[in-house]
CSV table of C-alpha atoms in Angstrom, one decimal:
chain,number,residue,atom,x,y,z
A,1,MET,CA,79.1,73.6,137.2
A,2,GLU,CA,75.6,73.3,137.0
A,3,ALA,CA,72.9,70.4,137.2
A,4,GLU,CA,69.6,69.4,136.9
A,5,THR,CA,66.8,71.7,139.3
A,6,ARG,CA,64.1,70.6,140.2
A,7,THR,CA,60.8,72.5,140.5
A,8,ILE,CA,57.2,72.5,140.4
A,9,PRO,CA,56.2,74.3,137.4
A,10,GLY,CA,54.4,77.4,138.2
A,11,HIS,CA,54.5,76.6,142.2
A,12,GLY,CA,58.1,77.6,142.5
A,13,ALA,CA,61.6,77.1,142.6
A,14,LYS,CA,62.8,74.1,145.2
A,15,LEU,CA,65.8,75.2,147.4
A,16,PRO,CA,68.8,72.7,146.6
A,17,ALA,CA,70.0,71.5,150.2
A,18,ALA,CA,73.8,70.9,148.1
A,19,GLY,CA,75.1,71.3,145.3
A,20,PRO,CA,76.1,71.6,141.5
A,21,TYR,CA,72.2,72.8,141.4
A,22,VAL,CA,71.0,76.1,139.3
A,23,TYR,CA,69.3,77.7,141.6
A,24,LYS,CA,66.0,79.5,139.1
A,25,TYR,CA,64.8,83.0,140.9
A,26,ASN,CA,62.3,85.4,140.0
A,27,ASP,CA,64.7,88.7,139.5
A,28,LYS,CA,61.2,91.0,140.0
A,29,SER,CA,60.9,89.0,143.2
A,30,SER,CA,64.4,88.8,144.9
A,31,GLY,CA,63.8,91.2,147.9
A,32,LYS,CA,64.8,94.5,147.0
A,33,GLY,CA,62.7,97.4,148.4
A,34,VAL,CA,62.7,94.8,151.4
A,35,ILE,CA,64.7,94.8,155.2
A,36,ALA,CA,66.2,92.0,156.5
A,37,TYR,CA,67.4,92.0,160.1
A,38,VAL,CA,69.5,90.0,161.4
A,39,ILE,CA,69.7,89.3,165.1
A,40,ASP,CA,73.0,87.2,166.1
A,41,THR,CA,76.6,87.3,165.9
A,42,GLY,CA,77.1,91.2,163.9
A,43,ILE,CA,77.7,90.8,160.4
A,44,ASN,CA,80.6,91.2,158.4
A,45,ASP,CA,79.1,93.7,156.5
A,46,LYS,CA,82.3,94.6,153.8
A,47,ASN,CA,82.2,90.4,152.1
A,48,VAL,CA,82.7,91.8,148.9
A,49,GLN,CA,79.2,88.9,148.3
A,50,PHE,CA,77.0,91.6,150.4
A,51,GLY,CA,77.8,94.5,147.2
A,52,GLY,CA,76.9,97.5,149.5
A,53,ARG,CA,73.5,96.6,150.6
A,54,ALA,CA,74.6,95.4,154.1
A,55,THR,CA,74.7,97.0,157.1
A,56,LYS,CA,75.8,97.0,161.3
A,57,GLY,CA,72.5,98.1,163.5
A,58,PRO,CA,73.1,99.2,166.8
A,59,LYS,CA,74.6,96.1,168.5
A,60,PHE,CA,72.8,95.5,172.5
A,61,VAL,CA,75.5,93.9,174.3
A,62,THR,CA,75.4,93.3,178.3
A,63,ASP,CA,79.0,92.6,179.1
A,64,LEU,CA,78.7,90.4,182.2
A,65,VAL,CA,82.6,90.3,182.5
A,66,PRO,CA,83.9,93.6,184.5
A,67,GLY,CA,86.9,95.4,182.2
A,68,THR,CA,85.6,93.8,178.6
A,69,VAL,CA,83.7,95.4,176.0
A,70,THR,CA,82.7,93.4,173.4
A,71,ASN,CA,83.2,95.5,170.0
A,72,ASN,CA,80.1,95.4,167.3
A,73,ASN,CA,82.3,93.3,164.8
A,74,ASP,CA,81.4,89.5,164.0
A,75,ASN,CA,83.9,87.5,165.5
A,76,GLN,CA,83.1,84.7,165.5
A,77,GLY,CA,81.5,84.6,162.1
A,78,HIS,CA,77.7,82.9,162.5
A,79,GLY,CA,76.2,86.1,162.1
A,80,THR,CA,77.5,86.1,158.9
A,81,HIS,CA,77.1,83.4,157.2
A,82,CYS,CA,73.2,83.4,158.3
A,83,ALA,CA,72.8,87.1,156.5
A,84,GLY,CA,74.5,85.7,153.3
A,85,ILE,CA,72.3,82.9,153.3
A,86,ILE,CA,69.3,85.1,152.8
A,87,GLY,CA,70.2,87.5,151.2
A,88,SER,CA,74.1,87.4,150.0
A,89,LYS,CA,75.1,87.8,145.2
A,90,ASP,CA,75.8,83.5,145.2
A,91,TYR,CA,75.1,81.6,147.9
A,92,GLY,CA,71.7,83.8,149.3
A,93,VAL,CA,67.6,83.7,148.5
A,94,ALA,CA,67.2,86.4,148.3
A,95,LYS,CA,69.9,88.4,146.2
A,96,ASP,CA,68.3,92.0,146.3
A,97,VAL,CA,67.2,92.3,149.7
A,98,GLU,CA,68.4,94.9,152.7
A,99,ILE,CA,70.6,93.2,155.2
A,100,ILE,CA,70.6,94.5,159.0
A,101,GLY,CA,73.0,92.8,161.3
A,102,ILE,CA,72.1,93.3,165.1
A,103,LYS,CA,74.5,91.8,167.1
A,104,VAL,CA,73.2,90.7,170.8
A,105,PHE,CA,75.9,87.6,171.7
A,106,PHE,CA,78.2,89.1,174.6
A,107,HIS,CA,82.5,88.4,174.6
A,108,ASP,CA,82.8,87.1,171.5
A,109,LEU,CA,84.1,83.2,173.1
A,110,PRO,CA,84.0,80.0,172.0
A,111,HIS,CA,80.6,78.5,172.1
A,112,SER,CA,82.1,75.9,174.5
A,113,SER,CA,82.8,78.5,177.0
A,114,GLU,CA,80.6,78.9,179.8
A,115,LEU,CA,80.3,82.8,179.4
A,116,TYR,CA,78.9,82.4,175.4
A,117,GLY,CA,75.0,83.4,174.4
A,118,ALA,CA,73.3,86.4,175.1
A,119,THR,CA,70.7,88.0,177.1
A,120,ASN,CA,67.1,87.9,177.3
A,121,SER,CA,67.2,91.5,177.7
A,122,ASP,CA,69.6,92.4,174.9
A,123,ILE,CA,67.8,90.4,172.8
A,124,MET,CA,64.3,91.9,174.0
A,125,ALA,CA,66.2,95.4,173.4
A,126,ALA,CA,66.8,94.4,170.0
A,127,LEU,CA,63.5,93.9,168.9
A,128,ASN,CA,62.2,96.3,169.9
A,129,TYR,CA,64.4,98.5,167.8
A,130,ILE,CA,63.9,96.8,165.5
A,131,VAL,CA,60.0,97.4,165.9
A,132,LYS,CA,60.3,100.8,166.3
A,133,GLU,CA,62.5,100.8,163.5
A,134,TYR,CA,59.5,99.7,161.0
A,135,GLN,CA,57.0,101.9,162.3
A,136,ARG,CA,59.3,104.6,160.8
A,137,HIS,CA,60.7,103.6,157.7
A,138,LYS,CA,57.4,100.5,157.2
A,139,HIS,CA,59.2,99.6,154.6
A,140,PRO,CA,58.2,95.4,154.2
A,141,SER,CA,60.7,93.5,156.7
A,142,VAL,CA,61.8,90.8,158.1
A,143,VAL,CA,63.8,89.4,160.9
A,144,ASN,CA,65.6,86.4,161.3
A,145,LEU,CA,66.5,84.4,164.9
A,146,SER,CA,69.1,82.1,164.2
A,147,LEU,CA,69.6,81.8,168.3
A,148,GLY,CA,68.0,79.8,171.5
A,149,GLY,CA,67.0,80.7,175.0
A,150,GLY,CA,65.4,77.5,176.6
A,151,VAL,CA,62.2,78.3,178.2
A,152,LEU,CA,62.8,82.3,178.2
A,153,ALA,CA,62.8,83.0,174.8
A,154,MET,CA,60.5,82.9,172.8
A,155,PRO,CA,57.6,84.1,174.6
A,156,LEU,CA,59.3,87.6,174.8
A,157,ILE,CA,58.6,87.9,171.0
A,158,ALA,CA,55.0,87.5,172.5
A,159,LEU,CA,55.0,90.7,174.3
A,160,LEU,CA,56.0,92.9,171.2
A,161,PRO,CA,53.6,94.5,169.4
A,162,ARG,CA,53.5,93.0,165.7
A,163,PRO,CA,52.9,95.5,163.2
A,164,LEU,CA,51.9,95.3,159.3
A,165,GLY,CA,54.8,94.2,157.4
A,166,LEU,CA,57.4,92.5,160.1
A,167,ALA,CA,57.8,88.9,159.7
A,168,TRP,CA,59.7,86.4,162.5
A,169,SER,CA,61.5,83.7,161.1
A,170,SER,CA,63.0,81.8,163.7
A,171,ALA,CA,65.3,78.5,164.5
A,172,ALA,CA,63.3,75.0,165.7
A,173,LEU,CA,66.5,74.3,168.5
A,174,PRO,CA,67.7,71.1,169.2
A,175,GLU,CA,68.8,72.0,172.8
A,176,MET,CA,65.1,72.8,173.3
A,177,ARG,CA,63.2,70.0,175.1
A,178,ARG,CA,60.8,69.1,172.5
A,179,GLU,CA,57.6,69.5,175.1
A,180,THR,CA,58.7,72.3,175.4
A,181,SER,CA,59.3,73.8,172.8
A,182,GLN,CA,55.8,72.8,171.5
A,183,HIS,CA,55.3,75.6,174.5
A,184,LEU,CA,57.1,78.1,173.6
A,185,ARG,CA,55.6,78.5,169.7
A,186,GLN,CA,52.2,78.2,170.8
A,187,ALA,CA,53.7,81.5,173.2
A,188,GLY,CA,55.1,82.9,170.6
A,189,PRO,CA,53.7,85.5,168.7
A,190,PRO,CA,51.0,83.6,166.0
A,191,LEU,CA,52.9,84.7,162.7
A,192,ALA,CA,56.3,83.7,164.2
A,193,ILE,CA,57.5,81.2,161.1
A,194,THR,CA,59.5,78.3,163.3
A,195,VAL,CA,62.3,76.6,161.1
A,196,ALA,CA,63.0,72.2,161.3
A,197,ALA,CA,66.1,71.3,158.8
A,198,SER,CA,66.1,69.2,156.6
A,199,ASP,CA,70.0,67.3,154.4
A,200,ILE,CA,70.0,67.0,151.3
A,201,LYS,CA,67.8,63.5,151.0
A,202,ASP,CA,65.0,66.6,152.4
A,203,SER,CA,64.7,64.3,155.6
A,204,ILE,CA,64.8,65.9,159.0
A,205,ALA,CA,68.4,66.8,159.8
A,206,GLY,CA,68.9,64.1,162.7
A,207,PHE,CA,69.9,67.3,165.2
A,208,SER,CA,66.8,69.0,164.3
A,209,ASN,CA,63.9,69.8,167.0
A,210,PHE,CA,60.6,68.2,165.2
A,211,GLY,CA,56.2,68.0,166.2
A,212,LYS,CA,53.6,70.1,166.0
A,213,MET,CA,55.6,73.4,166.3
A,214,ILE,CA,57.2,72.8,163.2
A,215,ASP,CA,55.4,75.2,159.8
A,216,VAL,CA,58.0,74.2,157.5
A,217,ILE,CA,61.2,73.0,156.2
A,218,ALA,CA,64.8,74.2,154.9
A,219,PRO,CA,68.1,72.6,154.3
A,220,GLY,CA,70.6,73.2,156.9
A,221,VAL,CA,73.4,70.7,156.9
A,222,GLU,CA,77.3,71.6,155.6
A,223,ILE,CA,75.5,75.3,153.7
A,224,LEU,CA,77.7,77.4,152.0
A,225,SER,CA,77.4,81.1,152.9
A,226,THR,CA,79.7,84.2,153.5
A,227,TRP,CA,81.9,84.6,156.5
A,228,ILE,CA,83.8,86.2,158.3
A,229,GLY,CA,88.3,87.9,157.2
A,230,LEU,CA,89.7,90.3,156.5
A,231,ASN,CA,89.9,89.9,152.4
A,232,ASN,CA,85.9,89.7,152.9
A,233,THR,CA,85.5,87.0,150.5
A,234,LYS,CA,85.3,84.3,152.6
A,235,THR,CA,83.2,81.4,153.0
A,236,GLU,CA,82.7,78.6,154.5
A,237,SER,CA,79.8,75.6,154.9
A,238,ILE,CA,78.1,75.3,158.0
A,239,SER,CA,75.2,72.8,159.4
A,240,GLY,CA,72.3,73.8,162.1
A,241,THR,CA,68.1,74.6,162.3
A,242,SER,CA,70.0,78.0,162.5
A,243,ILE,CA,71.3,77.9,159.0
A,244,ALA,CA,67.7,76.7,157.7
A,245,CYS,CA,65.7,79.8,159.2
A,246,PRO,CA,67.8,82.0,157.0
A,247,HIS,CA,66.7,80.6,154.0
A,248,VAL,CA,62.8,81.0,155.1
A,249,ALA,CA,63.5,84.4,156.1
A,250,GLY,CA,65.0,85.2,152.3
A,251,ILE,CA,61.9,83.2,150.8
A,252,ILE,CA,59.7,85.8,152.9
A,253,SER,CA,62.1,88.6,151.3
A,254,SER,CA,60.8,87.3,147.8
A,255,ILE,CA,57.4,86.5,149.0
A,256,LEU,CA,57.6,90.8,150.3
A,257,SER,CA,58.9,91.8,147.6
A,258,ASP,CA,56.4,90.5,144.6
A,259,PRO,CA,54.5,92.6,143.1
A,260,GLU,CA,52.2,90.4,142.5
A,261,VAL,CA,51.9,90.0,146.1
A,262,VAL,CA,49.7,92.6,146.8
A,263,ASP,CA,48.5,92.0,150.2
A,264,LYS,CA,52.4,92.1,152.5
A,265,SER,CA,51.0,91.7,155.7
A,266,PRO,CA,53.0,88.9,158.6
A,267,PHE,CA,49.7,86.7,157.9
A,268,ASN,CA,49.6,86.9,153.8
A,269,ALA,CA,53.2,86.4,153.6
A,270,THR,CA,52.8,83.4,156.2
A,271,SER,CA,49.9,82.0,153.6
A,272,GLU,CA,52.4,82.5,150.3
A,273,LEU,CA,55.5,80.6,151.8
A,274,ASN,CA,53.1,77.6,152.8
A,275,ILE,CA,50.8,78.0,149.7
A,276,LEU,CA,54.4,77.5,148.0
A,277,ALA,CA,55.9,74.4,150.1
A,278,ASP,CA,56.6,71.1,148.6
A,279,LYS,CA,54.1,69.2,150.0
A,280,ASN,CA,54.6,65.3,151.6
A,281,LYS,CA,58.2,65.0,150.2
A,282,SER,CA,60.1,64.8,153.0
A,283,GLY,CA,59.9,60.5,153.8
A,284,GLY,CA,61.7,60.4,157.2
A,285,ILE,CA,58.4,62.0,158.2
A,286,THR,CA,56.2,60.0,157.6
A,287,VAL,CA,58.2,56.8,158.2
A,288,SER,CA,59.3,57.9,161.1
A,289,PRO,CA,58.4,55.8,164.4
A,290,HIS,CA,58.7,59.1,166.8
A,291,PRO,CA,54.9,60.2,167.1
A,292,SER,CA,56.4,63.9,167.6
A,293,MET,CA,58.1,63.6,164.3
A,294,ILE,CA,55.0,62.2,162.7
A,295,LYS,CA,53.3,65.7,163.3
A,296,THR,CA,55.6,68.1,161.6
A,297,ALA,CA,54.6,69.8,158.9
A,298,ASN,CA,56.0,68.0,155.8
A,299,ALA,CA,56.3,70.8,153.8
A,300,LEU,CA,59.8,72.0,152.0
A,301,SER,CA,60.3,75.6,151.5
A,302,GLN,CA,60.5,76.7,148.0
A,303,VAL,CA,60.9,80.2,146.1
A,304,PRO,CA,58.5,82.0,144.3
A,305,TYR,CA,59.5,81.4,140.8
């Protein structure tokens, strides 16, 4: 089923917030040669949508309950969903990117559980592993961080070395206090891209964070993507800034694989992202009475086309 695709000629193709739309992208910038690391609940790398391009990386999980051992499977679905947005065949932004899922969430418990989550030390260990891997293979890479950890999570990333070719995409999570999250953004690595979520009307989603720490806006409401399940064909629609974030990781993958983009550094990739973005089209920002909302970057994500 197809419908109109909203595009800006010679600029970029807009990411569809919901269907049906025709998703237009450039085959020459489909993520080939780029590695996308997804630090999350793991990945169902056998889902047919990945076509063999997804693998499980090592898990970094400290089991806090005696006698329990967390396996390296995605038993929640969140990590697989994010990975699918980045690069699955039917639902992904960058159709040819290589995806590596790294599990940091322990116990595989429901979100409502007090024990659900990931430790800062495990997230840090995963990030350090990725940096070392990048230094080894030298392929352009992006890291998707659709997770939060309160006041300590983002500053930890600032402790990492910042190699060329390794970009960071992080979600602007609603549970962060707005004034705190702005300090976190300033304390984090300068080239980390902080993503807010939009709805089908291109307005900031009601659950999304906002303010001057936002770099770009991407679809985050009722997004269909890959899921877990024994038959490896399941899909699911979910919402969140966690879901907006991998759209941008996919765009960065596209930019890094574009043969016309000679400079593959994170700085230039971020600049290209901002150039491609559809400016001043999110009406909810300009009319909002909230003082922090009007400071939000009014930039809707677009892919190279």
